[in-house]
Structure formats: C-alpha cells, structure tokens
C-alpha cells in the first residue's frame, strides 16, 4: 500500500504524485484530505486529495515544496512507498443546494486544492468559472486540467507575464460588476487571498467557501492544534472543516497561528537545502 | 513470619535532578530481594479486602503468596488470569485509591506495595522471554474492534483467545491509544506497550492502523463486511479548552497536542521531524495525571520554570499521588488555588503571561470536594511563554455522528446496558468512550466485560 505509481513536476516547486491507497480512493470526495507519514521519523503531514481514481485505487496529491517534509516527499520516486496514509479526512465541500453558477478561485498551489471542486461541479452540470492566480508565468499549474473542467478559465499573474495582470480579486470584481451572478464562490489559496476574496464577496452578499490549512497533528479531533475561530467559535478544521464560511473566518488569527514553528522550520529548510546541494 | 515493617520497601528511582532532564523511566523497579521483602509484608488475609478494591478482581494475596515462594512465573499466571496488561497497570494504576486503599496493613503504616509487586512480576516474566503465545483454533466468527487503546486491546485479546478472528481498526499510525500518545516514556516505556501489542498479534489479532472509522469505513460497512459484532473503544480524546481570552495565542496548546508531539511523534528525539514548543516558562492548567505528565515533559524538554495551575487545593488534585510527589521532587512549581482568567500576548501574538486569579475553598460541591471561590481583586500576571491546557477531554463525536441509532448522553458518552451493548444491535462499547476520561484499568475491565458479552451473544447464534 501507499506506493507511488506516478510522479510529475508541475513547476520548479510543485510536484504531483499518484499514490496507491484503495481505502482512501474508494471514499474520497472533493474538499477532503489525507495525512501521511513518509517514514518512522517523519511528521504527520496533511495534503488535499487533488484527484482520485476509484477503479485504480489511487489518489493524487499536488504539493508545494516549502519545508523539510515536502522536500523529503519530493525526493521519493515511482515505486517508493509512504509508511502511513490516513484518509479521506475532513468534510467534503458543501455547495449550496441549487447553485447554478459557481466561481472557483485558486491562488498558487491552492489551485491544486480547488481543482477537484471545479471538476466535480462542472461534471454535475454547474456553470464553473475558474480564476487562477499565480505570481508569474513560470509557476502556472493545471492550466489544461482547468480548461477541460470549467466553463471559463481566467488566469492572472501578479506581474502580467501570463494571462491578465493583477490579483484574482480584481478579476472577480470585474466579473461581478459586469453582471455575472454567482451563487457561490470557492476560494482556496494563501490566507491573505482568501481573506480579501471573502471581504469582496461579503460586499456583494455572495456565499463564499474557503479551505483552511492550520497546523495539524492527528487529523482526528484529538489534539486541538488545528483549531480556528469561525463566527466567534472554536472549530476543529480537521473534522469540521477544512472548508468554512469565508465571511465568518478569523483569518488574522489563522495567519499568526500558522507561524508557530516558523523559526524551527526555517532552520530545517536551510539544513534540507544544504543537504540537497550536497546531493544527499 | 510476615515482615512487620510499617513502611513499604522503597522503590529505587533515578535521582530527581538527573531524571528531570531525561526521558528514561523514573522508577527502576524492585530487585528480587526487594520484592521478596515487600511480598512478605502481606498477611494473606482470608477476606481479601484488597481484591474488593481492584476493578478487575486480581487475586492479589494469591499472587503475592507465589512471590514469597519464589515462584514469579506462578505469580504471573495468577495475575494474568484477571489482568492482561500487568506491566502497564503496575505502573499507572491509582493503587492508593484501589487495592492499596483497602489493604489492612494500611490501617497502621503503609499498605503492601501491590502495584510495585505487580510490576515486578510482569517485568520479570517479560525479561525471561517466556511469552509462549499460541494461536488458538479459529471458531469461525469475525469481530471488529474500533480503537487500539487499553479497552480495545483487552477486548481483542480475550476474544482472540476464544478463537475469534479479531481486527482492530486504529485511527492513528500506531495502536496503544493513550498508552502510546499520552502517557510519557519516563512513566511507561513504549517498548512495554509494543510488547503487549506483539503478543496480541501472536494470538492472531489483526491490527489495521490509519483506519479512522466514521471516515474511511463506517460501522455499517464493517457489519456488511461480515463482522458479526463491533466493539467501540474509541476513548475520550477530544480536548476541552477554557474559553478564556487569549487561548488562540501562539504558545497555547492542549496537553494532548503537546504530549502527542513528544510521545507518539517522538519530537523530543534527535532525527525525528515533528517540532515541539521550546519553552522557558510553562504554565500547565489542570490537576490530573494529564497535567502532571505535561508538566514533567516540559521540564525534560528544557523549560526553566514549570507551573501547575489548579483552582482547587493540593488534597483535591485528581492525579495519582506518586505523580504529584515525583513532579514536586523534579521541581515543578505548584500554584494551587489559582485560576487563569485571561492569557496575554506580545505584539507577535505569542503568549507572554497568564493572568491568574486567586481562589479560596468554599462549601463542598456535588462531587464532595470543597468548591473554589474566586477572591475579588486578586489577579496577577505570571510570565510564561507556553500554556498547556489539561482541563479534561470528552469522547470524540466522529463515531456517534456517523452511526445511525447509536445513542449518547449529553456529555457525548455512548450509552450501554449492563452487557456493554449500545443502542445498536451487535455494537458494544466500553472504556473512556462510555465513561468519559477515566483510568486504564476501568477501560480494560470494560473491554473484558464486552468480550464476554460478545462471546455469549455470538455463541447463541
Ligand atoms: C487540510 C490541509 C490541506 C492541505 N493541502 C495541501 C495541498 O494540497 N498542497 C500543498 O502544497 N499544501 C497543502 N497543505 C499545506 C501543507 O500541509 C504544508 O505545506 C506542509 O505541512 C508543510 O510541511 P513542510 O515540513 O514541508 O514545511 P514546514 O517548513 O514544516 O512548514 C511550512 C508551513 O507549512 C505549514 N505547516 C507546517 N506543518 C504543518 C502541518 N503539520 N499541518 C498543516 N500545515 C503545516 C505552516 O504554516 C508552516 O509555516 C494543506 C494543509 C492542510 C491543513
Ligand atoms: C496524559 C494521560 C495520562 C494518563 N495517566 C493515567 C494513569 O496514570 N493511570 C490511569 O489509570 N489512567 C491514566 N490516563 C487515562 C487512561 O489512559 C485512559 O482512561 C485509557 O487509556 C482509556 O482507554 P480507552 O481504551 O477507553 O481509550 P484510549 O486509550 O483513548 O484509546 C482509544 C483509541 O481509539 C482510537 N480511535 C478514536 N477514534 C477512532 C476512530 N474513529 N476510528 C478508529 N480508532 C479511533 C484512538 O486513536 C485511540 O488509539 C491518562 C490519560 C492521559 C491522556
Ligand atoms: S489486604 Fe493487604 S495484607 Fe491483606 S491480602 Fe491484600 S495486600 Fe495482603
Ligand atoms: S489536527 Fe488534531 S484536532 Fe485537528
């Protein structure tokens, strides 16, 4: 179990892996995630199920290389196995009943998390506009996949090197102002992006779902590390989320709480990079 | 002639100053001579008051008698006729409230060190390598056990010994429950837990890890797969927070998170990836075993000051007496009759202090303990960089919310009848999932009782 059956590099810091995990593949729905451990020494790391193939019994993970664990994961090859993998965890994304037109917004690697949602909605016959934002042309991912699974795809880059110049919020605002009626917006990406999308959609009264990525350990509701404040109440993202109502989330709190191990992680990153330069 | 010494034979221990900085086991265990000396303090009373104090009815005087005869293996057999995890129980049971509280030698002087003798017996057996476990002939019935804590392990073991094909479904990557993720190495070496799990495997018990029931498979699906009965031993792992201002600050976590990072993920060891908070001054809120374990772990992680903040008095603390004693010896500072009212952060949202309010003891409440009453205007700041909340846990709602017809009371505990049967046909439950956070031995007792009921029900089929 948990054997890597295919691997591809989407951009210099984003990798896609397909992994044999029949129990997970049988049950997975968009919005859910897995927690895995590379080996005995590894951390428990959460990643969204970006795609699944019930017949082959495989799931796809798309991850950004940001620190020790994702660097180690990126070094595994086809045929290698993960020691542990648990999932699907969390609640599947709940689209409001009767929604006819939905805007799915992805920021950077958040596009990987937003992709299964877009795909499912599109296949359910809902009009899906995708707005995908990236810093620049070199890191654009999943363009083909989104194009095949959406009614309209809008790519934005911060520097204008590809698609439209500007932020996803500019594009969203333009669409809304031009008279497009969205029943729901799904925004997944960096915390500031989700915060500003939610702020904008609140003005227009459009229901907005965001997917939160607090630090997790067990993923079963046992540690409380993933607690987030939504509508003034403590919620455990691993069991009650990771999707929440964007208009209710305390994004600033999530932002500082995610920095809890920042100093130690920076150390790990330096060590891991040094290791990789030495070819370890 | 019994040994009439009024005091227990002392337990060899690591020096408090040394052990407060390492994760090795604190108590070293009796030598055979010490065990003989302590065993001979037992009067072998006819009415066996100690046995009435033991939740699983270990034949205490009988096993102690075997020890006085030098027959440790015989003693082991006597204990394991009632208790499948003696090496664990000898270390973690609150003996002072169970068997030892009833011992006649305790009327004048110390009771017999029953827990220490139990541990000696189990450790001697383990070191002898005599674990002749044989797989019994299968009886053709399949049972699923949810959760690999003491209740699940006991239920699985008892059923496997009767020939059932048992599969344990455990949510985490390792079985053991609180014994693996909660209770620290220095109190319960993980190798002992592993050995018990290996013994179960040798009995033919199949353990599937990473299986979060309710998400990956539901109880209904297990039954469709041909499991004729299900035992739910999913514990009470959901941590409670206080609901005061500042609990979201960086540096504030539940004891479960802190202990899991250290014990299950081995974050304290070189080479393991999971980070643990690095602290100088730690406030642990709570007065139970969980609080003591978190506080003593924080010392071992290098904290200079570790405070226990508990709103009642010293005598009201629910922790095992030995843990409080050890924590004090190691330098944990006890702030009893203090209650946090607010946590204060710095400009980076890291906790910098706890605002504490002094309490005094008022009238006894419904639990019979004198209830704490706040002293007006007594608030003061205690500078800390870490706050660990250990004020209790409740059962995880995952299973009951994904299983139709499974009733729970208002505290979220599963409702069972005297046979440990839940409100769903074929679904049994026990341990913390039913009682709320309790003890290892009560969880084991429940697993045992459920195994008996499951066997009775399936044999009638
Ligand atoms: C439900 C969920 C789904 C996610 N899905 C994806 C995904 O599909 N693709 C993707 O690239 N990333 C995803 N993430 C984020 C991913 O888990 C982190 O990037 C990863 O844990 C970083 O580990 P690291 O050791 O490589 O980096 P580190 O250097 O350890 O951390 C970098 C940053 O990642 C975050 N992080 C660290 N440890 C954890 C942890 N245990 N749990 C959550 N966040 C952590 C912190 O904010 C930290 O600052 C998801 C997170 C969650 C909670
Ligand atoms: C830090 C700490 C110290 C303690 N110290 C002592 C002590 O000194 N003495 C003492 O007697 N007691 C002590 N206790 C209490 C004791 O450990 C518990 O009462 C006992 O472990 C309960 O056993 P259990 O089998 O009911 O549940 P647990 O030990 O909680 O095991 C439950 C298991 O079920 C798994 N699980 C949960 N949900 C699911 C699911 N949906 N699917 C699959 N698996 C699931 C969990 O991962 C876990 O492994 C302590 C508790 C803690 C937390
Ligand atoms: S009560 Fe004490 S002295 Fe009597 S049998 Fe039990 S352990 Fe021995
Ligand atoms: S990750 Fe531990 S409770 Fe959610």
JSON list of C-alpha atoms and ligand atoms in Angstrom, two decimals, chain A residues 35 215-227 236-239, chain B residues 238-239, ligand 4:
[
{"chain": "A", "resi": 35, "resn": "UNK", "atom": "CA", "xyz": [-2.47, 12.77, 6.47]},
{"chain": "A", "resi": 215, "resn": "UNK", "atom": "CA", "xyz": [-1.19, 23.18, 11.52]},
{"chain": "A", "resi": 216, "resn": "UNK", "atom": "CA", "xyz": [-2.44, 19.64, 12.13]},
{"chain": "A", "resi": 217, "resn": "UNK", "atom": "CA", "xyz": [-1.09, 16.66, 14.02]},
{"chain": "A", "resi": 218, "resn": "UNK", "atom": "CA", "xyz": [-3.54, 13.76, 14.29]},
{"chain": "A", "resi": 219, "resn": "UNK", "atom": "CA", "xyz": [-6.37, 14.89, 12.00]},
{"chain": "A", "resi": 220, "resn": "UNK", "atom": "CA", "xyz": [-8.97, 13.08, 14.12]},
{"chain": "A", "resi": 221, "resn": "UNK", "atom": "CA", "xyz": [-10.01, 15.80, 16.57]},
{"chain": "A", "resi": 222, "resn": "UNK", "atom": "CA", "xyz": [-7.65, 14.68, 19.33]},
{"chain": "A", "resi": 223, "resn": "UNK", "atom": "CA", "xyz": [-5.08, 17.49, 19.63]},
{"chain": "A", "resi": 224, "resn": "UNK", "atom": "CA", "xyz": [-6.88, 20.76, 19.02]},
{"chain": "A", "resi": 225, "resn": "UNK", "atom": "CA", "xyz": [-3.85, 22.11, 17.12]},
{"chain": "A", "resi": 226, "resn": "UNK", "atom": "CA", "xyz": [-6.00, 22.79, 14.07]},
{"chain": "A", "resi": 227, "resn": "UNK", "atom": "CA", "xyz": [-8.48, 24.97, 15.95]},
{"chain": "A", "resi": 236, "resn": "UNK", "atom": "CA", "xyz": [-11.55, 21.92, 14.62]},
{"chain": "A", "resi": 237, "resn": "UNK", "atom": "CA", "xyz": [-10.58, 22.18, 10.96]},
{"chain": "A", "resi": 238, "resn": "UNK", "atom": "CA", "xyz": [-9.57, 18.52, 10.67]},
{"chain": "A", "resi": 239, "resn": "UNK", "atom": "CA", "xyz": [-13.02, 17.16, 11.48]},
{"chain": "B", "resi": 238, "resn": "UNK", "atom": "CA", "xyz": [-11.35, 15.44, 22.36]},
{"chain": "B", "resi": 239, "resn": "UNK", "atom": "CA", "xyz": [-9.57, 18.14, 24.35]},
{"chain": "C", "resi": 4, "resn": "LIG", "atom": "S1", "xyz": [-5.37, 18.03, 13.82]},
{"chain": "C", "resi": 4, "resn": "LIG", "atom": "FE1", "xyz": [-5.51, 17.45, 15.88]},
{"chain": "C", "resi": 4, "resn": "LIG", "atom": "S2", "xyz": [-7.52, 18.05, 16.36]},
{"chain": "C", "resi": 4, "resn": "LIG", "atom": "FE2", "xyz": [-7.39, 18.58, 14.29]}
]
